[in-house]
Coordinates of C-alpha atoms and ligand atoms in Angstrom, one line a residue:
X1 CA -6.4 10.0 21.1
X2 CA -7.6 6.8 20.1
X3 CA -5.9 3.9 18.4
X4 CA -6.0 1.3 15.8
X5 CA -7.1 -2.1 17.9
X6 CA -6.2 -5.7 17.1
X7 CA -8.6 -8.6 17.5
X8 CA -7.4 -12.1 17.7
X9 CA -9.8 -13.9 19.3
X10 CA -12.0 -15.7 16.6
X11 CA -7.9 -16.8 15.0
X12 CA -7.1 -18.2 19.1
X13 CA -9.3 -21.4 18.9
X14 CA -7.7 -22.8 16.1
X15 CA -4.0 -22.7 17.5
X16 CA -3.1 -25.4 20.4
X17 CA -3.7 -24.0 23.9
X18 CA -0.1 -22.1 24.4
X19 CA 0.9 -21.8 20.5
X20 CA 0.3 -17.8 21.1
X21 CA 2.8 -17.3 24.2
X22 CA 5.4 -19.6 22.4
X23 CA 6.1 -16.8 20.1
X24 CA 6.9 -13.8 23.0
X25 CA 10.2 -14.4 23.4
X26 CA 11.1 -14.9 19.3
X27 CA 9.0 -11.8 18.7
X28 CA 11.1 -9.5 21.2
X29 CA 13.9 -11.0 19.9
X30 CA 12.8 -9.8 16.3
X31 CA 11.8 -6.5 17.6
X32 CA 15.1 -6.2 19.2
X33 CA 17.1 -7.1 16.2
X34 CA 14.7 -4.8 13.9
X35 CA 16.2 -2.1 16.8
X36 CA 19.8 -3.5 16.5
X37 CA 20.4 -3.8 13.5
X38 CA 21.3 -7.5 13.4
X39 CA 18.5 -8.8 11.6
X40 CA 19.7 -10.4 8.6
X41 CA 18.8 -7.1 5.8
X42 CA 19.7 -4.8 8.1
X43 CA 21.3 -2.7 6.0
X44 CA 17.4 -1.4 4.8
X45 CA 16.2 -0.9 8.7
X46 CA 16.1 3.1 7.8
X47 CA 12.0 2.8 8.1
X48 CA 11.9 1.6 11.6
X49 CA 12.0 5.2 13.5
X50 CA 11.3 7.1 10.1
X51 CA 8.4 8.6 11.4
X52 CA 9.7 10.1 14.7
X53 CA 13.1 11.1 12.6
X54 CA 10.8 13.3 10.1
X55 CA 11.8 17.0 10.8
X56 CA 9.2 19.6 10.7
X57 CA 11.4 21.1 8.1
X58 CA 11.1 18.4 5.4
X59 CA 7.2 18.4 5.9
X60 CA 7.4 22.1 5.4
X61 CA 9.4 21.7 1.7
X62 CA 7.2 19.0 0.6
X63 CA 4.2 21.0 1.5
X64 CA 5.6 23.7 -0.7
X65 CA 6.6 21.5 -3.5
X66 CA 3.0 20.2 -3.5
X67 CA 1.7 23.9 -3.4
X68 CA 3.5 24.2 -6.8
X69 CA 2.1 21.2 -8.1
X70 CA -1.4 21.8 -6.9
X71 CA -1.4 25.7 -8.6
X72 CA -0.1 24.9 -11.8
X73 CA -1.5 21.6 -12.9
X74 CA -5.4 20.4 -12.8
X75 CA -3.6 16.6 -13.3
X76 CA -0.8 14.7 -11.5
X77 CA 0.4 11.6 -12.8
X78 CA 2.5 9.7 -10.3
X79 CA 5.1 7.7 -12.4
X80 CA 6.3 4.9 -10.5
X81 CA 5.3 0.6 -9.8
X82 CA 5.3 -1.4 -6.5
X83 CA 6.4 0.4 -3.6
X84 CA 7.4 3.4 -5.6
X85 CA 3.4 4.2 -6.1
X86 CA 0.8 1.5 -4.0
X87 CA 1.4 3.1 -0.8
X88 CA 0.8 6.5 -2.1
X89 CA -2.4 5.4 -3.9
X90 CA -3.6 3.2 -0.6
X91 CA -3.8 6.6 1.5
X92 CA -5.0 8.9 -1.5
X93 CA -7.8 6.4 -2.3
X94 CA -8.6 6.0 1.2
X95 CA -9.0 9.3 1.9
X96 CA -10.4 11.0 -1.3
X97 CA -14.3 10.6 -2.0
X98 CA -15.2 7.5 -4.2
X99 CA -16.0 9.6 -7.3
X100 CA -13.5 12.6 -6.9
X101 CA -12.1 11.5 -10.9
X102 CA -15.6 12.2 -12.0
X103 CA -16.1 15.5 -10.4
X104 CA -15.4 19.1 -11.3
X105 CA -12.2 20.1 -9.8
X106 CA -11.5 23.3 -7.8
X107 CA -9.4 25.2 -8.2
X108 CA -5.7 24.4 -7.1
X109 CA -6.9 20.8 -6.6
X110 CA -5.5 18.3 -9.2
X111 CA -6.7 15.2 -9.6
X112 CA -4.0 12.6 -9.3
X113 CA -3.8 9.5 -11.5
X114 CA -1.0 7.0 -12.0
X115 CA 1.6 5.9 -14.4
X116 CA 4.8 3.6 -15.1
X117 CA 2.9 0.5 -13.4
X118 CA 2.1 -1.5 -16.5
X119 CA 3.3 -1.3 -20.2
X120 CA 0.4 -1.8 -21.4
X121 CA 0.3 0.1 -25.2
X122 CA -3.3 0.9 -25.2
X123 CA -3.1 2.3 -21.3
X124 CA -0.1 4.6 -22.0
X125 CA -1.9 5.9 -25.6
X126 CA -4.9 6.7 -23.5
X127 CA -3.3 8.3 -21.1
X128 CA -1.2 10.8 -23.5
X129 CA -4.7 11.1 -24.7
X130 CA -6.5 12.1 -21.6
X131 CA -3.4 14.2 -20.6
X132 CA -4.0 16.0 -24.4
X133 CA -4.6 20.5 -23.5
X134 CA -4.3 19.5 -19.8
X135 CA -1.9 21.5 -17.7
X136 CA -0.5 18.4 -15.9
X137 CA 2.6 17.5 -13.6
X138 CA 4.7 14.4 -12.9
X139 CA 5.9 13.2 -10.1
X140 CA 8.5 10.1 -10.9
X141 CA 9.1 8.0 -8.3
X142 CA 12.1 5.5 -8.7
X143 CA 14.4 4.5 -6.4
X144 CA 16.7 2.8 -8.9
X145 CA 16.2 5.3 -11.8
X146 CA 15.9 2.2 -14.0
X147 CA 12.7 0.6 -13.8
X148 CA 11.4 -0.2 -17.1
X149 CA 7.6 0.5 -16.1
X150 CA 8.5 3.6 -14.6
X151 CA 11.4 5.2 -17.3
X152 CA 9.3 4.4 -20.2
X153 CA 6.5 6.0 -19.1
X154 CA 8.1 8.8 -18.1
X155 CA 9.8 9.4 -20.9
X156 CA 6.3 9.3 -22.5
X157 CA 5.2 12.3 -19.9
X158 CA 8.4 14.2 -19.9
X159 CA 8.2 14.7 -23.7
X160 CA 4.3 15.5 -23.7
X161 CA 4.7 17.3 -20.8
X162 CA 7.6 20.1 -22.8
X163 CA 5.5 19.9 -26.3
X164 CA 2.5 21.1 -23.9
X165 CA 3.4 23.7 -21.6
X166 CA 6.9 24.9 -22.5
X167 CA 10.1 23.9 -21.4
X168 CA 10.6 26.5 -18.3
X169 CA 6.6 25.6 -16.8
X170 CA 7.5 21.5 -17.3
X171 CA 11.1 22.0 -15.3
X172 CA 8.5 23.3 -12.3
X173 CA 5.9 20.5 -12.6
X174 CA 7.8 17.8 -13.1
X175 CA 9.2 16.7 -9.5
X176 CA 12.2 13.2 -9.5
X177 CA 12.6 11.3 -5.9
X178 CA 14.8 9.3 -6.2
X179 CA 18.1 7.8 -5.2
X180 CA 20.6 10.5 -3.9
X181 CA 23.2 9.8 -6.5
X182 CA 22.6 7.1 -8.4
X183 CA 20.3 6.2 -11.7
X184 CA 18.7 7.7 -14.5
X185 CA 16.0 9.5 -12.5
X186 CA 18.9 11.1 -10.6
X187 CA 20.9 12.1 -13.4
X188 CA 17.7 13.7 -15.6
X189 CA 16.6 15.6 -12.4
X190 CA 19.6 17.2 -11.9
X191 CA 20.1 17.9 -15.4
X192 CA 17.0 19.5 -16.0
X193 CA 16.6 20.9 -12.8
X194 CA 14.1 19.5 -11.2
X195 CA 12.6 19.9 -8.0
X196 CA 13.8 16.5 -6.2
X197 CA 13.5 14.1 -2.9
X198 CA 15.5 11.9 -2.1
X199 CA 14.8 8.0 -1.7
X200 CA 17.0 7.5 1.7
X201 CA 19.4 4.2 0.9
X202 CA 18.4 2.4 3.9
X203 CA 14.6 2.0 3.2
X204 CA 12.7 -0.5 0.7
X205 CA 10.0 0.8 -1.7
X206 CA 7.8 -1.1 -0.1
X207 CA 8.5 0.3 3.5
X208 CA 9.0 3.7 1.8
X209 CA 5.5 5.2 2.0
X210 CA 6.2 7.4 5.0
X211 CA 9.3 9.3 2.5
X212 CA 9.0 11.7 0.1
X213 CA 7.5 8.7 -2.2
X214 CA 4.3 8.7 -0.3
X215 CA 4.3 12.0 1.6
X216 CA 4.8 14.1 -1.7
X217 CA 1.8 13.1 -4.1
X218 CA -0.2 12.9 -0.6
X219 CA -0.1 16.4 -0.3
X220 CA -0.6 17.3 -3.7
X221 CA -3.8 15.1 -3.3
X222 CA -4.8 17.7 -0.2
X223 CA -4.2 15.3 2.3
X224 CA -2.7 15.8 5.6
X225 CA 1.1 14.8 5.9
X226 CA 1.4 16.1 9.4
X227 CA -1.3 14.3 10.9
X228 CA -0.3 10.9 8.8
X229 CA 3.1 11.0 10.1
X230 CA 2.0 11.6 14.1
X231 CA -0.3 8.3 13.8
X232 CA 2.9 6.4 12.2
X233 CA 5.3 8.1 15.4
X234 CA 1.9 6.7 17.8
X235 CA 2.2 3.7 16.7
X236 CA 6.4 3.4 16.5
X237 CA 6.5 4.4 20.2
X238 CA 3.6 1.8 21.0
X239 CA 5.1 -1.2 19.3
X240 CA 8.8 -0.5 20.6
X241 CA 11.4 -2.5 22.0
X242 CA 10.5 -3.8 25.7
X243 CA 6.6 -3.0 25.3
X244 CA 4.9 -6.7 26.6
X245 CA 4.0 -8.9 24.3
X246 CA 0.5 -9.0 24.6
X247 CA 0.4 -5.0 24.9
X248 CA 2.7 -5.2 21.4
X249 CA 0.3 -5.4 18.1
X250 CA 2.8 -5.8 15.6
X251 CA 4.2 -8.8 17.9
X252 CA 1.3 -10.0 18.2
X253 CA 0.2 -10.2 14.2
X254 CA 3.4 -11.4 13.7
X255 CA 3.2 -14.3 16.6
X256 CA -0.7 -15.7 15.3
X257 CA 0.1 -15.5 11.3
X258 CA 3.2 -17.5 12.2
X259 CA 1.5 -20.0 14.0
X260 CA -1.3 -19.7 11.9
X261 CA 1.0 -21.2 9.1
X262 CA 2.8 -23.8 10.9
X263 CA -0.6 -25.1 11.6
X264 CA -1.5 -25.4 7.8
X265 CA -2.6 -21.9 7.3
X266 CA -0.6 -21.0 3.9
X267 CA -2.9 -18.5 2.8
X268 CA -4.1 -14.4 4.5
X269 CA -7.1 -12.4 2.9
X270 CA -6.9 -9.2 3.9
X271 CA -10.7 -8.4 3.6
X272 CA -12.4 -4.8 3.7
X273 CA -15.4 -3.8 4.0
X274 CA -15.0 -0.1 1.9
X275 CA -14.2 0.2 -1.6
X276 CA -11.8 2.8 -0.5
X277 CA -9.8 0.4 1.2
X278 CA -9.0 -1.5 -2.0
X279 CA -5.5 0.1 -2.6
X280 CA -4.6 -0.5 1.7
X281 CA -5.0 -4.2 0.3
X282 CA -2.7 -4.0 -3.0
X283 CA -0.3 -2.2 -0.7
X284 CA -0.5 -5.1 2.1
X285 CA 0.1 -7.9 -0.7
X286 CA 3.0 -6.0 -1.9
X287 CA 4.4 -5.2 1.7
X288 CA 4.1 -9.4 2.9
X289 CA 4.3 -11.0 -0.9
X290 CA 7.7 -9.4 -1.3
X291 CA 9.1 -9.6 2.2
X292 CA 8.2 -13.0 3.0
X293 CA 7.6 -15.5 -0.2
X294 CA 11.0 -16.3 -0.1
X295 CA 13.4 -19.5 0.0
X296 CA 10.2 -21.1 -0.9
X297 CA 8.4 -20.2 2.2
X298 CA 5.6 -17.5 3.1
X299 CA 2.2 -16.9 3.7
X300 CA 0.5 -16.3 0.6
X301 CA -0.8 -12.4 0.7
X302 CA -4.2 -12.4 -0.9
X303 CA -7.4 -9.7 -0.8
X304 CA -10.7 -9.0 -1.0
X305 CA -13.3 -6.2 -1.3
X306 CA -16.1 -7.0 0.8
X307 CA -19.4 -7.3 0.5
X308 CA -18.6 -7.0 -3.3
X309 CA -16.3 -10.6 -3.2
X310 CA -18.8 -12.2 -1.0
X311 CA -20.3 -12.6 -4.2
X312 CA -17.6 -14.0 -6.1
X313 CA -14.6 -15.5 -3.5
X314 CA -17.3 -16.3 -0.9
X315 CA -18.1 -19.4 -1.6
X316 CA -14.3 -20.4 -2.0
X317 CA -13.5 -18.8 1.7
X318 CA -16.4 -20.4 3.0
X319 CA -15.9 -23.8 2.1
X320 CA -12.8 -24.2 0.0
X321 CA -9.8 -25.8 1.1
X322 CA -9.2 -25.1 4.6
X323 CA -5.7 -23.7 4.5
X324 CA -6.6 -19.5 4.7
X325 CA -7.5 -17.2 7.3
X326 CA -8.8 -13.9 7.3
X327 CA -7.9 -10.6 8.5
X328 CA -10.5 -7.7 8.7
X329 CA -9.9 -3.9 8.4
X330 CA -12.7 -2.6 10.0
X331 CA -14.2 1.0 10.1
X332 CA -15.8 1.9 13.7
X333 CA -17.6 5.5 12.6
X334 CA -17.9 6.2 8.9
X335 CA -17.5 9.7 7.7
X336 CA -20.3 9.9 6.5
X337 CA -24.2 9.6 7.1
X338 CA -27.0 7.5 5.8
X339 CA -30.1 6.4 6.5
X340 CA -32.5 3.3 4.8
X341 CA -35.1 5.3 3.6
X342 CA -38.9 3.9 4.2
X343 CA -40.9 3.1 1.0
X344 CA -44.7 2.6 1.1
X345 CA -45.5 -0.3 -1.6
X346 CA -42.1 -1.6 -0.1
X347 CA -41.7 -3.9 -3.0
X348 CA -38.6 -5.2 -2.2
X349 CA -39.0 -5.9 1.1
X350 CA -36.7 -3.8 2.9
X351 CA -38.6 -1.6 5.0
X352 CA -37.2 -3.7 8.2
X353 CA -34.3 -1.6 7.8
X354 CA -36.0 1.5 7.6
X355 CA -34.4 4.2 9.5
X356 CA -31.2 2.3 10.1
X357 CA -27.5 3.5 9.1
X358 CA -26.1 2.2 5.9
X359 CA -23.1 1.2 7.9
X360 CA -25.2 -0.5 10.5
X361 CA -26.5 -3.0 7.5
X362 CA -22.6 -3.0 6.2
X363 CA -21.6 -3.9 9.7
X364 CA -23.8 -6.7 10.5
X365 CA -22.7 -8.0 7.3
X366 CA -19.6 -8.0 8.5
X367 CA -20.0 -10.0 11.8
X368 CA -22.4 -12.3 9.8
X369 CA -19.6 -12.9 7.7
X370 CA -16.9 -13.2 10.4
X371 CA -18.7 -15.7 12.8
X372 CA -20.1 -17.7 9.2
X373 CA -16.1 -17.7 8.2
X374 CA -14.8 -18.7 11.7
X375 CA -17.6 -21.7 11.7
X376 CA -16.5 -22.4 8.3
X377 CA -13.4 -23.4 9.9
X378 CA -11.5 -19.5 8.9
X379 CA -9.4 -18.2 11.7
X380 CA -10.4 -14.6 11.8
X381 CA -8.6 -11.5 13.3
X382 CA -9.8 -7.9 12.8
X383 CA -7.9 -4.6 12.8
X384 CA -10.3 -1.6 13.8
X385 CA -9.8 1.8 12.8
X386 CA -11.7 4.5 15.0
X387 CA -12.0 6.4 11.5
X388 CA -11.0 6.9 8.1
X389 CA -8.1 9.6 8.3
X390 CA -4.7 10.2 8.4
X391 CA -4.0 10.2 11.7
X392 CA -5.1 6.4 11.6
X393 CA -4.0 5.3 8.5
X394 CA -0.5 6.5 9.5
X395 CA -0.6 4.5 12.5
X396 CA -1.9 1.5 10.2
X397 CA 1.2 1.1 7.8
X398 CA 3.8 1.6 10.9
X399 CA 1.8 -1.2 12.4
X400 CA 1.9 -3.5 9.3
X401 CA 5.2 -2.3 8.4
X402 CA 6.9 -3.0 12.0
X403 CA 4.7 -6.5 12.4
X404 CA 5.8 -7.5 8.8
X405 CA 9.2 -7.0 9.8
X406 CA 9.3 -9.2 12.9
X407 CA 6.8 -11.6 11.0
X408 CA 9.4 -12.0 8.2
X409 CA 12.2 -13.1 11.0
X410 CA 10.1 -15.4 12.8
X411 CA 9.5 -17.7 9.2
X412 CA 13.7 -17.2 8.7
X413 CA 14.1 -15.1 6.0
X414 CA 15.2 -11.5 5.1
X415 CA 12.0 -9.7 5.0
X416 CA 14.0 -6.7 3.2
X417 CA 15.3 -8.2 0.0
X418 CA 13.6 -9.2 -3.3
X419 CA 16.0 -11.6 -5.5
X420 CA 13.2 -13.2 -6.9
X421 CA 11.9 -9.9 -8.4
X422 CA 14.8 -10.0 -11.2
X423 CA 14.1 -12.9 -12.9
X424 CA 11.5 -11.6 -15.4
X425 CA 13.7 -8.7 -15.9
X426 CA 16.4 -10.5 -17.0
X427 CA 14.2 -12.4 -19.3
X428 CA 12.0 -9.7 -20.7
X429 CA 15.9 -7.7 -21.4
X430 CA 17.1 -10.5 -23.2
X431 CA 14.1 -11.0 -25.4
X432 CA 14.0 -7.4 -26.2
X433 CA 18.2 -7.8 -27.1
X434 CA 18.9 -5.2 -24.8
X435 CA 22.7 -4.8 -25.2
X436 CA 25.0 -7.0 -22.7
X437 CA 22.5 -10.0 -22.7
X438 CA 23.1 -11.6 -26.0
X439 CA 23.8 -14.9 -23.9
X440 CA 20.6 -15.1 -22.3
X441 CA 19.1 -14.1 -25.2
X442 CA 20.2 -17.1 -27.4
X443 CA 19.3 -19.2 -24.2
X444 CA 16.1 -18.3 -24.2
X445 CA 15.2 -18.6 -27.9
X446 CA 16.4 -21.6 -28.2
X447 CA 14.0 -22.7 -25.7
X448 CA 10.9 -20.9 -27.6
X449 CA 11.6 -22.9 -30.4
Ligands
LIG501 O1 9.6 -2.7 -2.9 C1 10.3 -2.6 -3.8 O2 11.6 -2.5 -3.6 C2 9.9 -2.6 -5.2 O3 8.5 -2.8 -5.3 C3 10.2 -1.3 -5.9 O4 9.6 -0.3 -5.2 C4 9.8 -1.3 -7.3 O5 10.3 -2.4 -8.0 C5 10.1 -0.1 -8.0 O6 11.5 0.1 -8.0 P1 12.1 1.5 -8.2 O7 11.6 2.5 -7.2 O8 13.6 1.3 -8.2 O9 11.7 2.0 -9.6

């Protein structure tokens, strides 16, 4: 079986001759504590041999739950926000054709949209207003039970969802995972009855992808669980304790962004080259953004969707200020086929690429772009996927998730927490006089005024 690659070549030129190999010992050392359990956050280490821990049995009951969901609903909304719902969409965007929304569904193949990541008034009105006569499902995904985003939309669904189809059909299509014991989600699960997973206590959303928070609304979406989970075991045996450094592509990532940023390289673009891939990016930011921008330190997580932001960020990456670098997820083999077709009049001119791939023209757009970027002064380094599927998309989020681990305790911080994610929560409770913050709230007014 093949394997996900990673280039660093095109980042090696702009690091001082050794800066690489300074970073083997730090990142075994990070790998080891990762394996330990004395990395600072290790109480949230429960992803690092999730994969390999995943019993055919559980694969089995969420293939069953998803059969329910996929025979009794033409629409699944996922309810959930951040890590609760952007690795589920990364895989089932990857994965699904571009235009499957527009498409006339099959039969025992809902379509799967998403909810309780905004609260936006005119999204969640035009949602109950698509969802109108539809026999639809919910899947909420909270690990806390108490997300804001995610409860209020949900309490939107669960209500439409009973006025629609009955009381005894929603109890079967509307599925919780969430926390064990704790939180709302938990409690109106059990109290209802609802089909439920369980959010294990010692993983992160945003490292939870390869749990029931990912795997369920995969396979309602069609996709292969199995076959996702044995390219995330691939690549937790390749990157594990005691494998050489240079043989090691989560150390490696790890080792180059780090020096990459102490050498003045604050920000990473994660560029694609497929519209598909646009969710693997809002996935990515979400994974480093939260893990690392912390104690006022991090690389700054952006992305793009190539060619399209050629057209828009390009002329910022190519000769803005130098303090990014790039990282490339590159398709070898499409899965599809397409040739230029020839045109007499050839009007526009393209008739040189007559007879040539689509993906061909996409991929020397993409090495134009690289070696234009790297003489632009971007470091560059490339992840390659053989193909689009699950088998290498699972082995792509164990690689990111395993190198953003050991990335996050090489800078010196606790890649697994998120203080900083509480302060607009506080806030926005205050100013909505939520019981129990009438302090902050006359703190806070008396600063509007
Ligand atoms: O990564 C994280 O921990 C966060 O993005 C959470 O997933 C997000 O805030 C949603 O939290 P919850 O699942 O508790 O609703």
């Amino acid at each position: 079986m093949k394997s996900i690659n990673l280039h660093i070549e095109k980042a090696l030129s702009f690091l001082p001759e050794g800066a690489l190999e300074a970073y083997a010992e730090q990142t075994e050392a990070a790998n080891q504590a990762l394996e330990q359990g004395t990395a600072p956050g290790n109480d949230f280490l429960g992803w690092l041999h999730l994969p390999s821990s995943i019993a055919p049995a559980d694969l089995a009951r969420l293939k069953a739950t998803a059969e329910t969901l996929r025979e009794n609903c033409e629409v699944v909304v996922v309810a959930g926000i951040g890590g609760s719902y952007l690795g589920t969409r990364a895989v089932v965007e990857a994965l699904s054709h571009s235009f499957s929304w527009l498409m006339p569904r099959q039969k025992n193949n809902p379509v799967l949209i998403y909810a309780g990541n905004n609260i936006s008034e005119d999204y969640l009105s035009e949602l109950t207003e698509y969802l109108q006569g539809k026999d639809f499902g919910v899947i909420n995904v909270s690990k806390s039970g108490t997300t804001t985003e995610t409860a209020l939309a949900f309490r939107l669904l669960k209500k439409q969802c009973e006025d629609q189809r009955g009381k005894e059909m929603a109890r079967k299509v509307i599925v919780a995972i969430t926390d064990a014991r704790r939180g709302a989600a938990r409690t109106t699960a059990d109290k209802e009855g609802y089909a439920s997973f369980v959010i294990p206590d010692n993983v992160g959303g945003r490292f939870s992808v390869l749990t029931p928070v990912g795997l369920l609304p995969i396979a309602v979406a069609g996709f292969d669980i199995e076959a996702l989970v044995q390219g995330a075991v691939a690549m937790e045996q390749a990157t594990a304790v005691g494998t050489p450094f240079r043989e090691n592509p989560c150390a490696v990532y790890a080792a180059v962004r780090n020096a990459l940023y102490q050498n003045g390289k604050k920000i990473e673009i994660l560029a694609n080259y497929h519209p598909k891939l646009h969710y693997i990016g809002e996935w990515w930011k979400q994974l480093y953004g939260e893990s690392e921008g912390k104690q006022h330190k991090g690389i700054f997580p952006a992305a793009v969707d190539l060619t399209t932001d050629l057209h828009s960020m390009g002329q910022w990456i190519q000769d803005g200020e130098r303090t990014i670098f790039e990282t490339v997820l590159s398709i070898e083999e499409p899965n599809r086929s397409l040739s230029v077709p020839s045109d007499e009049e050839n009007l526009d001119g393209l008739n040189f690429l007559a007879g040539k791939r689509v993906d061909e023209v996409n991929k020397m757009a993409e090495l134009g772009t690289q070696l234009a970027h790297v003489d632009g002064g971007v470091p560059n380094l490339k992840v390659t996927l053989p193909q689009l599927n699950e088998y290498y998309l699972g082995q792509l989020l164990y690689f990111f998730e395993r190198a953003c681990g050991i990335s996050g305790l090489l800078l010196g911080v606790n890649p697994f927490d998120q203080p900083g994610v509480e302060a607009y929560k506080k806030n926005m409770f205050a100013l909505l006089d939520k019981p129990g913050y009438e302090a902050e709230s006359a703190a806070l007014r008396a600063r509007l005024q």
